[in-house]
Short mmCIF file of C-alpha atoms and ligand atoms in Angstrom, two decimals:
data_model
loop_
_atom_site.label_atom_id
_atom_site.label_comp_id
_atom_site.label_asym_id
_atom_site.label_seq_id
_atom_site.Cartn_x
_atom_site.Cartn_y
_atom_site.Cartn_z
CA UNK A 6 55.63 -37.22 -9.25
CA UNK A 7 56.30 -38.10 -5.26
CA UNK A 8 58.27 -40.82 -4.45
CA UNK A 9 57.77 -41.70 -0.54
CA UNK A 10 60.64 -43.43 1.56
CA UNK A 11 59.18 -44.07 4.86
CA UNK A 12 60.60 -46.65 8.02
CA UNK A 13 62.14 -46.01 11.41
CA UNK A 14 65.14 -43.86 12.59
CA UNK A 15 68.05 -45.65 11.61
CA UNK A 16 67.11 -47.49 8.17
CA UNK A 17 69.29 -45.39 6.28
CA UNK A 18 66.29 -43.43 4.37
CA UNK A 19 68.35 -40.57 3.92
CA UNK A 20 71.55 -41.73 2.77
CA UNK A 21 69.64 -43.65 0.03
CA UNK A 22 67.05 -40.74 -0.53
CA UNK A 23 69.90 -38.66 -0.85
CA UNK A 24 71.33 -41.62 -3.47
CA UNK A 25 68.69 -41.69 -5.52
CA UNK A 26 67.97 -37.78 -5.44
CA UNK A 27 71.30 -37.49 -7.77
CA UNK A 28 70.92 -40.57 -9.52
CA UNK A 29 67.30 -39.73 -10.91
CA UNK A 30 66.98 -36.08 -10.76
CA UNK A 31 64.83 -35.93 -7.57
CA UNK A 32 64.24 -32.68 -4.92
CA UNK A 33 65.09 -34.60 -2.11
CA UNK A 34 63.17 -33.51 0.60
CA UNK A 35 64.36 -34.63 4.40
CA UNK A 36 60.65 -34.10 6.44
CA UNK A 37 62.24 -35.16 9.79
CA UNK A 38 64.45 -31.99 9.25
CA UNK A 39 60.91 -29.59 9.78
CA UNK A 40 60.18 -31.02 12.84
CA UNK A 41 63.80 -31.17 14.25
CA UNK A 42 63.62 -27.06 13.03
CA UNK A 43 59.97 -27.17 15.89
CA UNK A 44 62.21 -29.22 18.29
CA UNK A 45 65.44 -26.60 17.82
CA UNK A 46 63.29 -23.94 18.20
CA UNK A 47 61.86 -25.29 21.25
CA UNK A 48 65.09 -25.66 23.20
CA UNK A 49 65.99 -22.41 22.23
CA UNK A 50 62.61 -20.43 23.18
CA UNK A 51 63.26 -22.74 26.76
CA UNK A 52 59.95 -24.84 25.74
CA UNK A 53 59.32 -28.09 27.05
CA UNK A 54 56.63 -30.75 26.14
CA UNK A 55 54.43 -29.68 28.83
CA UNK A 56 53.98 -26.40 26.78
CA UNK A 57 52.12 -27.41 24.21
CA UNK A 58 50.36 -24.60 23.00
CA UNK A 59 52.99 -22.25 23.58
CA UNK A 60 54.90 -24.28 21.20
CA UNK A 61 51.69 -24.58 18.59
CA UNK A 62 52.13 -20.58 18.74
CA UNK A 63 55.72 -20.52 18.13
CA UNK A 64 55.53 -22.08 14.76
CA UNK A 65 54.40 -19.12 13.35
CA UNK A 66 57.05 -17.70 13.83
CA UNK A 67 59.24 -20.10 11.99
CA UNK A 68 60.48 -19.99 8.47
CA UNK A 69 61.35 -23.28 7.79
CA UNK A 70 63.60 -24.09 4.03
CA UNK A 71 65.31 -26.48 2.72
CA UNK A 72 68.22 -25.47 -0.07
CA UNK A 73 69.91 -27.81 -2.44
CA UNK A 74 73.91 -27.27 -2.45
CA UNK A 75 75.73 -29.51 -4.32
CA UNK A 76 74.13 -32.73 -3.13
CA UNK A 77 73.57 -31.83 -0.04
CA UNK A 78 70.49 -30.33 1.71
CA UNK A 79 71.31 -27.50 3.67
CA UNK A 80 68.40 -26.86 6.24
CA UNK A 81 67.32 -23.09 7.01
CA UNK A 82 65.55 -21.40 9.67
CA UNK A 83 64.83 -18.04 9.95
CA UNK A 84 67.53 -16.72 7.40
CA UNK A 85 69.29 -19.16 9.71
CA UNK A 86 71.52 -22.52 8.60
CA UNK A 87 70.56 -25.10 11.23
CA UNK A 88 71.80 -27.95 9.69
CA UNK A 89 74.18 -29.58 12.23
CA UNK A 90 72.25 -27.80 15.26
CA UNK A 91 69.18 -30.12 14.39
CA UNK A 92 71.04 -33.38 14.82
CA UNK A 93 72.42 -32.37 18.30
CA UNK A 94 71.35 -35.81 21.10
CA UNK A 95 68.67 -32.39 23.14
CA UNK A 96 66.85 -32.21 19.57
CA UNK A 97 66.46 -35.67 18.97
CA UNK A 98 66.09 -36.64 22.74
CA UNK A 99 62.18 -34.25 22.08
CA UNK A 100 61.68 -34.60 18.17
CA UNK A 101 59.45 -37.82 18.78
CA UNK A 102 57.32 -36.15 21.04
CA UNK A 103 57.29 -32.53 19.75
CA UNK A 104 56.02 -34.21 16.34
CA UNK A 105 53.26 -36.21 18.16
CA UNK A 106 51.81 -33.00 19.34
CA UNK A 107 48.17 -32.91 16.45
CA UNK A 108 48.62 -29.03 15.76
CA UNK A 109 52.30 -29.61 15.06
CA UNK A 110 51.87 -32.43 12.66
CA UNK A 111 49.01 -30.43 10.74
CA UNK A 112 51.33 -27.51 10.50
CA UNK A 113 54.10 -30.06 9.62
CA UNK A 114 52.61 -31.88 6.87
CA UNK A 115 50.94 -28.51 5.12
CA UNK A 116 54.77 -27.09 4.72
CA UNK A 117 55.65 -30.24 3.32
CA UNK A 118 52.76 -30.38 0.84
CA UNK A 119 53.70 -27.08 -0.03
CA UNK A 120 57.64 -28.03 -0.56
CA UNK A 121 56.70 -30.97 -3.31
CA UNK A 122 54.24 -28.11 -4.75
CA UNK A 123 54.70 -28.88 -8.82
CA UNK A 124 58.47 -30.62 -7.88
CA UNK A 125 59.00 -34.30 -8.55
CA UNK A 126 60.25 -35.08 -5.83
CA UNK A 127 61.92 -37.84 -3.38
CA UNK A 128 60.53 -37.29 0.33
CA UNK A 129 62.29 -39.21 3.37
CA UNK A 130 59.90 -39.87 6.63
CA UNK A 131 57.46 -41.40 8.52
CA UNK A 132 54.04 -40.78 7.13
CA UNK A 133 54.76 -39.71 3.46
CA UNK A 134 52.82 -42.99 1.63
CA UNK A 135 50.35 -43.20 4.68
CA UNK A 136 49.11 -39.99 5.08
CA UNK A 137 51.41 -36.69 3.29
CA UNK A 138 50.60 -38.30 -0.12
CA UNK A 139 48.86 -41.56 -0.07
CA UNK A 140 48.76 -41.02 -4.01
CA UNK A 141 52.19 -41.03 -4.45
CA UNK A 142 53.30 -42.87 -7.29
CA UNK A 143 56.26 -44.85 -5.62
CA UNK A 144 56.20 -46.32 -1.71
CA UNK A 145 58.98 -47.51 0.16
CA UNK A 146 58.99 -48.95 3.35
CA UNK A 147 62.42 -49.21 4.93
CA UNK A 148 63.56 -50.97 7.47
CA UNK A 149 66.17 -53.14 9.56
CA UNK A 150 67.04 -54.71 12.77
CA UNK A 151 66.96 -52.37 15.54
CA UNK A 152 70.82 -53.08 16.76
CA UNK A 153 71.88 -52.79 13.29
CA UNK A 154 70.06 -49.46 13.12
CA UNK A 155 71.67 -48.20 15.72
CA UNK A 156 75.24 -49.57 14.85
CA UNK A 157 74.54 -47.23 11.56
CA UNK A 158 73.53 -44.10 13.73
CA UNK A 159 76.35 -44.37 15.72
CA UNK A 160 78.76 -44.62 13.36
CA UNK A 161 77.51 -41.41 10.93
CA UNK A 162 77.08 -39.72 14.96
CA UNK A 163 81.38 -40.89 15.22
CA UNK A 164 81.83 -38.95 11.58
CA UNK A 165 79.94 -35.94 12.20
CA UNK A 166 82.01 -35.32 15.86
CA UNK A 167 78.29 -35.94 18.29
CA UNK A 168 79.00 -37.35 21.17
CA UNK A 169 77.11 -40.14 22.48
CA UNK A 170 77.58 -43.78 22.90
CA UNK A 171 76.02 -46.92 21.64
CA UNK A 172 73.94 -48.00 24.03
CA UNK A 173 72.46 -43.75 23.83
CA UNK A 174 71.99 -44.41 20.69
CA UNK A 175 70.06 -47.73 20.86
CA UNK A 176 68.07 -46.18 23.82
CA UNK A 177 66.67 -43.49 21.65
CA UNK A 178 66.36 -45.53 18.60
CA UNK A 179 63.90 -47.57 20.53
CA UNK A 180 62.41 -44.84 22.70
CA UNK A 181 61.50 -43.01 18.99
CA UNK A 182 60.58 -46.06 17.16
CA UNK A 183 57.55 -46.39 20.23
CA UNK A 184 56.42 -43.25 19.84
CA UNK A 185 56.32 -43.06 16.23
CA UNK A 186 54.62 -46.02 16.44
CA UNK A 187 51.77 -44.57 18.36
CA UNK A 188 51.19 -41.03 17.22
CA UNK A 189 47.60 -39.96 16.65
CA UNK A 190 48.00 -39.30 13.10
CA UNK A 191 50.85 -39.80 10.99
CA UNK A 192 52.02 -42.72 13.09
CA UNK A 193 54.85 -45.16 11.60
CA UNK A 194 53.29 -48.09 8.90
CA UNK A 195 53.44 -49.32 6.28
CA UNK A 196 51.70 -48.12 3.50
CA UNK A 197 49.01 -49.28 1.77
CA UNK A 198 50.90 -50.92 -1.86
CA UNK A 199 54.69 -50.22 -0.47
CA UNK A 200 57.16 -52.98 -0.32
CA UNK A 201 58.77 -53.66 2.12
CA UNK A 202 62.94 -53.69 1.81
CA UNK A 203 64.24 -54.98 4.92
CA UNK A 204 67.90 -53.58 4.50
CA UNK A 205 69.74 -55.53 7.82
CA UNK A 206 71.76 -57.45 5.31
CA UNK A 207 72.16 -55.41 2.53
CA UNK A 208 75.78 -52.60 1.32
CA UNK A 209 73.98 -49.26 0.68
CA UNK A 210 74.82 -49.79 -3.03
CA UNK A 211 72.83 -52.67 -2.91
CA UNK A 212 69.38 -50.95 -1.63
CA UNK A 213 70.15 -48.51 -3.62
CA UNK A 214 69.85 -50.83 -6.82
CA UNK A 215 67.07 -52.10 -5.80
CA UNK A 216 65.05 -48.72 -4.81
CA UNK A 217 66.20 -47.60 -8.05
CA UNK A 218 64.40 -50.41 -9.77
CA UNK A 219 61.06 -50.09 -7.64
CA UNK A 220 61.15 -46.41 -8.54
CA UNK A 221 62.34 -47.62 -12.70
CA UNK A 222 59.08 -50.11 -12.51
CA UNK A 223 56.40 -47.72 -11.24
CA UNK A 224 57.30 -45.26 -13.70
O1 DC B 16 63.74 -38.95 10.59
P1 DC B 16 63.84 -37.99 11.37
O2 DC B 16 65.05 -38.80 12.64
O3 DC B 16 65.62 -37.12 11.57
O4 DC B 16 62.47 -37.45 12.24
C1 DC B 16 63.02 -37.37 13.30
C2 DC B 16 61.37 -36.95 14.23
O5 DC B 16 60.38 -36.69 13.13
C3 DC B 16 61.45 -38.80 14.39
O6 DC B 16 61.31 -38.69 15.97
C4 DC B 16 60.14 -38.49 13.67
C5 DC B 16 59.92 -37.03 13.34
N1 DC B 16 59.09 -37.70 12.09
C6 DC B 16 57.45 -37.80 12.09
O7 DC B 16 57.43 -38.15 12.63
N2 DC B 16 57.05 -37.56 10.55
C7 DC B 16 57.83 -37.83 9.30
N3 DC B 16 57.79 -37.79 8.39
C8 DC B 16 59.43 -37.29 9.81
C9 DC B 16 60.11 -37.04 11.23
#
């Protein structure tokens, strides 16, 4: 079974996916993390967005794994735990553009389908219900006002010790939203048959309860 949770940056997908995976025993697959690994590896190889071909070639040397430990996902890149490094402002600043490169998307989608094979999964991303698993049993589009999304992401960064200002977070989210909605393939949009959930004025528990209800109804 596939539960697809799509939506823009900061809409709460990560938090909700984690809660629901624990409540319902589903494997949590964070597809954004796979693009973040490519962005991190590109930065480390000192490649810029102009080096598209080299970035695509680089992917063949990357082994990306998502490990699950005590309810947390560990992102492993070539044997190294990069769970923290993939969330830095540097990576966040280029990841949307990296994920717009068509061959990068094709390779990551292939990997994401492989990671989900034979499992009951809850996958969060931008194109899970539209492109990666268009036949997903459950599709949810999680949304919220942009200022609320920026506020949440800013708070999360503060808690994780990631340095930034609210304005920087808002600016990054606005740019990523714009870029994520206009990709050649797998752009951010509401999938056919998806339930739209606006979490602007909801608590995390309220959203999680609603998502659980939608999943239970579908299965
Ligand atoms: O969810 P996130 O912020 O970790 O995602 C990082 C970037 O990856 C985001 O800007 C868009 C891209 N992405 C994507 O294009 N498709 C997905 N399924 C997941 C993420």
